[in-house]
């Protein structure tokens, strides 16, 4: 499955932690994070033309992030919002199913975007050597 999604917020803006009131000390998804989840879900449904049936299979993902500008960024700060949105949209049951991940930067793209390819992750064990081999199959 290949999806094109909006450029995700960083993990730093995805979460908020109120320091007063009944929710003090808890980590919550920020308004920006909730807006991203909504936009990402709409994008997924538009591309698939239906609500996805959540997969329970182990997954391998390849992600290309196309930043909206030339600011310096940490590649790993964008994965949480992206994976949570895929869970929220029902692409998979939980992002703990991801067993292999490859992430890279694409060129600067106005507005930014994320391209994600999800395949089934499979491990096989050679009965003669005991060596474990991993590979990804197209889903």
Tab-separated table of C-alpha atoms in Angstrom:
chain	number	residue	atom	x	y	z
A	1	UNK	CA	0.000	0.000	0.000
A	2	UNK	CA	1.394	3.368	-0.976
A	3	UNK	CA	0.000	6.585	0.514
A	4	UNK	CA	0.790	10.270	0.134
A	5	UNK	CA	0.051	12.197	3.318
A	6	UNK	CA	0.402	15.758	4.557
A	7	UNK	CA	3.774	16.669	6.051
A	8	UNK	CA	3.532	15.704	9.745
A	9	UNK	CA	4.150	17.963	12.746
A	10	UNK	CA	7.203	17.269	14.894
A	11	UNK	CA	6.859	15.243	18.049
A	12	UNK	CA	7.610	18.540	19.870
A	13	UNK	CA	4.391	20.151	18.579
A	14	UNK	CA	2.328	16.951	18.403
A	15	UNK	CA	2.084	16.670	22.204
A	16	UNK	CA	1.099	19.148	24.891
A	17	UNK	CA	1.394	18.788	28.650
A	18	UNK	CA	-0.940	21.056	30.668
A	19	UNK	CA	0.575	22.218	33.956
A	20	UNK	CA	-2.733	23.330	35.537
A	21	UNK	CA	-6.242	22.020	35.899
A	22	UNK	CA	-7.584	18.475	35.948
A	23	UNK	CA	-5.310	17.369	33.104
A	24	UNK	CA	-2.101	18.683	34.675
A	25	UNK	CA	0.866	16.378	34.199
A	26	UNK	CA	-0.740	14.323	31.425
A	27	UNK	CA	0.541	14.219	27.871
A	28	UNK	CA	-2.188	14.956	25.352
A	29	UNK	CA	-2.286	15.313	21.585
A	30	UNK	CA	-2.185	19.039	20.803
A	31	UNK	CA	-4.681	20.916	18.632
A	32	UNK	CA	-2.075	20.865	15.851
A	33	UNK	CA	-1.691	17.092	16.323
A	34	UNK	CA	-5.459	16.521	16.201
A	35	UNK	CA	-5.752	18.671	13.079
A	36	UNK	CA	-2.989	16.621	11.447
A	37	UNK	CA	-4.745	13.350	12.327
A	38	UNK	CA	-7.953	14.654	10.769
A	39	UNK	CA	-6.198	15.849	7.587
A	40	UNK	CA	-4.216	12.600	7.310
A	41	UNK	CA	-7.362	10.457	7.750
A	42	UNK	CA	-9.167	12.440	5.053
A	43	UNK	CA	-6.175	11.996	2.739
A	44	UNK	CA	-6.077	8.228	3.329
A	45	UNK	CA	-9.817	7.788	2.761
A	46	UNK	CA	-9.629	9.898	-0.409
A	47	UNK	CA	-6.779	7.773	-1.790
A	48	UNK	CA	-8.259	4.395	-0.842
A	49	UNK	CA	-11.824	5.519	-1.651
A	50	UNK	CA	-13.029	3.777	1.507
A	51	UNK	CA	-12.305	3.286	5.183
A	52	UNK	CA	-9.414	0.829	5.485
A	53	UNK	CA	-9.800	-2.482	7.303
A	54	UNK	CA	-7.088	-2.483	9.983
A	55	UNK	CA	-4.311	-4.950	9.269
A	56	UNK	CA	-3.035	-7.099	12.124
A	57	UNK	CA	0.021	-8.326	10.192
A	58	UNK	CA	3.591	-7.273	11.006
A	59	UNK	CA	4.558	-4.376	8.748
A	60	UNK	CA	7.599	-2.941	7.019
A	61	UNK	CA	7.434	0.740	6.077
A	62	UNK	CA	9.424	2.983	3.784
A	63	UNK	CA	8.920	6.693	4.334
A	64	UNK	CA	10.089	9.649	2.295
A	65	UNK	CA	9.542	13.028	3.940
A	66	UNK	CA	9.418	16.026	1.601
A	67	UNK	CA	9.963	19.102	3.832
A	68	UNK	CA	8.138	22.346	3.035
A	69	UNK	CA	11.280	24.478	3.406
A	70	UNK	CA	15.034	24.329	4.007
A	71	UNK	CA	14.969	24.563	7.814
A	72	UNK	CA	17.190	22.130	9.682
A	73	UNK	CA	15.127	19.195	10.998
A	74	UNK	CA	15.632	15.933	12.873
A	75	UNK	CA	14.360	13.080	10.713
A	76	UNK	CA	13.125	11.004	13.651
A	77	UNK	CA	10.869	13.774	15.064
A	78	UNK	CA	8.184	13.242	12.399
A	79	UNK	CA	7.421	9.533	12.670
A	80	UNK	CA	5.123	9.500	15.732
A	81	UNK	CA	2.457	11.787	14.245
A	82	UNK	CA	2.585	9.884	10.962
A	83	UNK	CA	2.218	6.453	12.608
A	84	UNK	CA	-0.486	7.603	15.044
A	85	UNK	CA	-2.477	8.966	12.110
A	86	UNK	CA	-2.216	5.644	10.269
A	87	UNK	CA	-3.497	3.901	13.409
A	88	UNK	CA	-6.293	6.462	13.837
A	89	UNK	CA	-7.336	6.006	10.175
A	90	UNK	CA	-7.479	2.218	10.605
A	91	UNK	CA	-4.607	1.263	8.299
A	92	UNK	CA	-3.234	-1.030	11.010
A	93	UNK	CA	-4.329	-1.958	14.511
A	94	UNK	CA	-1.306	-0.428	16.238
A	95	UNK	CA	2.024	1.024	15.185
A	96	UNK	CA	3.790	-1.601	17.317
A	97	UNK	CA	3.201	-3.874	14.292
A	98	UNK	CA	5.991	-2.036	12.451
A	99	UNK	CA	8.993	-4.370	12.529
A	100	UNK	CA	11.134	-2.631	9.926
A	101	UNK	CA	11.337	1.038	9.006
A	102	UNK	CA	13.351	3.031	6.483
A	103	UNK	CA	13.082	6.826	6.553
A	104	UNK	CA	14.747	9.391	4.326
A	105	UNK	CA	14.467	13.004	3.225
A	106	UNK	CA	13.131	13.878	-0.207
A	107	UNK	CA	13.624	17.255	-1.859
A	108	UNK	CA	12.001	20.444	-0.546
A	109	UNK	CA	8.392	20.547	-1.758
A	110	UNK	CA	6.015	23.523	-1.306
A	111	UNK	CA	3.579	22.589	1.479
A	112	UNK	CA	5.573	19.413	2.203
A	113	UNK	CA	4.294	15.847	2.130
A	114	UNK	CA	5.079	12.333	3.296
A	115	UNK	CA	5.063	9.258	1.072
A	116	UNK	CA	4.739	5.963	2.890
A	117	UNK	CA	4.852	2.463	1.468
A	118	UNK	CA	3.564	-0.297	3.755
A	119	UNK	CA	4.321	-3.942	3.065
A	120	UNK	CA	3.928	-7.162	5.022
A	121	UNK	CA	7.009	-7.975	7.102
A	122	UNK	CA	8.012	-11.631	7.068
A	123	UNK	CA	10.735	-13.560	8.852
A	124	UNK	CA	11.886	-17.009	7.855
A	125	UNK	CA	14.271	-19.317	9.644
A	126	UNK	CA	16.608	-21.548	7.649
A	127	UNK	CA	16.081	-24.966	9.280
A	128	UNK	CA	19.633	-26.031	8.414
A	129	UNK	CA	21.552	-22.999	9.662
A	130	UNK	CA	19.081	-21.392	12.078
A	131	UNK	CA	19.703	-18.075	10.334
A	132	UNK	CA	16.745	-15.665	10.465
A	133	UNK	CA	15.983	-13.760	7.264
A	134	UNK	CA	13.617	-10.818	7.076
A	135	UNK	CA	11.933	-9.465	4.006
A	136	UNK	CA	8.946	-7.368	3.008
A	137	UNK	CA	6.133	-8.476	0.679
A	138	UNK	CA	3.786	-6.074	-1.093
A	139	UNK	CA	0.415	-6.078	0.687
